[in-house]
PDB file of C-alpha atoms in Angstrom:
ATOM      1  CA  UNK A 897     -16.655  26.848 -25.382  1.00 51.00           C
ATOM      2  CA  UNK A 898     -15.244  24.731 -22.559  1.00 63.00           C
ATOM      3  CA  UNK A 899     -18.048  22.175 -22.955  1.00 70.00           C
ATOM      4  CA  UNK A 900     -17.184  21.777 -26.615  1.00 86.00           C
ATOM      5  CA  UNK A 901     -13.588  20.880 -25.750  1.00 83.00           C
ATOM      6  CA  UNK A 902     -14.770  18.344 -23.189  1.00 86.00           C
ATOM      7  CA  UNK A 903     -17.085  16.727 -25.733  1.00 88.00           C
ATOM      8  CA  UNK A 904     -14.228  16.471 -28.224  1.00 88.00           C
ATOM      9  CA  UNK A 905     -11.939  14.866 -25.666  1.00 88.00           C
ATOM     10  CA  UNK A 906     -14.592  12.340 -24.652  1.00 91.00           C
ATOM     11  CA  UNK A 907     -15.261  11.550 -28.314  1.00 90.00           C
ATOM     12  CA  UNK A 908     -11.548  11.025 -29.003  1.00 91.00           C
ATOM     13  CA  UNK A 909     -11.160   8.797 -25.941  1.00 91.00           C
ATOM     14  CA  UNK A 910     -14.098   6.621 -27.006  1.00 90.00           C
ATOM     15  CA  UNK A 911     -12.777   6.446 -30.559  1.00 90.00           C
ATOM     16  CA  UNK A 912      -9.354   5.427 -29.235  1.00 86.00           C
ATOM     17  CA  UNK A 913     -10.822   2.648 -27.093  1.00 86.00           C
ATOM     18  CA  UNK A 914     -12.792   1.217 -30.018  1.00 84.00           C
ATOM     19  CA  UNK A 915      -9.711   1.394 -32.244  1.00 83.00           C
ATOM     20  CA  UNK A 916      -7.587  -0.524 -29.747  1.00 80.00           C
ATOM     21  CA  UNK A 917     -10.327  -3.109 -29.283  1.00 78.00           C
ATOM     22  CA  UNK A 918     -10.600  -3.607 -33.050  1.00 77.00           C
ATOM     23  CA  UNK A 919      -6.831  -4.070 -33.446  1.00 74.00           C
ATOM     24  CA  UNK A 920      -6.713  -6.591 -30.607  1.00 75.00           C
ATOM     25  CA  UNK A 921      -9.551  -8.591 -32.151  1.00 74.00           C
ATOM     26  CA  UNK A 922      -7.771  -8.687 -35.514  1.00 73.00           C
ATOM     27  CA  UNK A 923      -4.630 -10.103 -33.928  1.00 73.00           C
ATOM     28  CA  UNK A 924      -6.649 -12.739 -32.076  1.00 78.00           C
ATOM     29  CA  UNK A 925      -8.400 -13.896 -35.244  1.00 73.00           C
ATOM     30  CA  UNK A 926      -5.100 -13.995 -37.141  1.00 77.00           C
ATOM     31  CA  UNK A 927      -3.553 -16.128 -34.386  1.00 81.00           C
ATOM     32  CA  UNK A 928      -6.494 -18.531 -34.423  1.00 81.00           C
ATOM     33  CA  UNK A 929      -6.185 -18.836 -38.197  1.00 84.00           C
ATOM     34  CA  UNK A 930      -2.525 -19.782 -37.882  1.00 86.00           C
ATOM     35  CA  UNK A 931      -3.352 -22.416 -35.238  1.00 86.00           C
ATOM     36  CA  UNK A 932      -6.078 -23.932 -37.414  1.00 87.00           C
ATOM     37  CA  UNK A 933      -3.762 -23.942 -40.424  1.00 91.00           C
ATOM     38  CA  UNK A 934      -1.034 -25.696 -38.420  1.00 90.00           C
ATOM     39  CA  UNK A 935      -3.516 -28.353 -37.259  1.00 91.00           C
ATOM     40  CA  UNK A 936      -4.658 -28.888 -40.855  1.00 91.00           C
ATOM     41  CA  UNK A 937      -1.049 -29.309 -41.976  1.00 91.00           C
ATOM     42  CA  UNK A 938      -0.472 -31.971 -39.290  1.00 91.00           C
ATOM     43  CA  UNK A 939      -3.605 -33.861 -40.348  1.00 90.00           C
ATOM     44  CA  UNK A 940      -2.522 -33.682 -43.983  1.00 89.00           C
ATOM     45  CA  UNK A 941       0.979 -34.917 -43.139  1.00 89.00           C
ATOM     46  CA  UNK A 942      -0.401 -37.820 -41.090  1.00 89.00           C
ATOM     47  CA  UNK A 943      -2.852 -38.807 -43.833  1.00 88.00           C
ATOM     48  CA  UNK A 944      -0.089 -38.736 -46.447  1.00 88.00           C
ATOM     49  CA  UNK A 945       2.179 -40.820 -44.218  1.00 84.00           C
ATOM     50  CA  UNK A 946      -0.547 -43.439 -43.611  1.00 84.00           C
ATOM     51  CA  UNK A 947      -1.370 -43.561 -47.315  1.00 82.00           C
ATOM     52  CA  UNK A 948       2.258 -44.265 -48.215  1.00 85.00           C
ATOM     53  CA  UNK A 949       2.711 -47.000 -45.573  1.00 76.00           C
TER      54      UNK A 949
END
């Protein structure tokens, strides 16, 4: 019975580590998307400004 509890705890610890890793990766991708969007906005603004000059 004690081995069963140990297996459950190990399983929960591994599951927790994968969950935290997944959440961190999602935040990193979201941040990169915002950076790319901001760069695209700057390029668009510059192109519009040059077109109007």
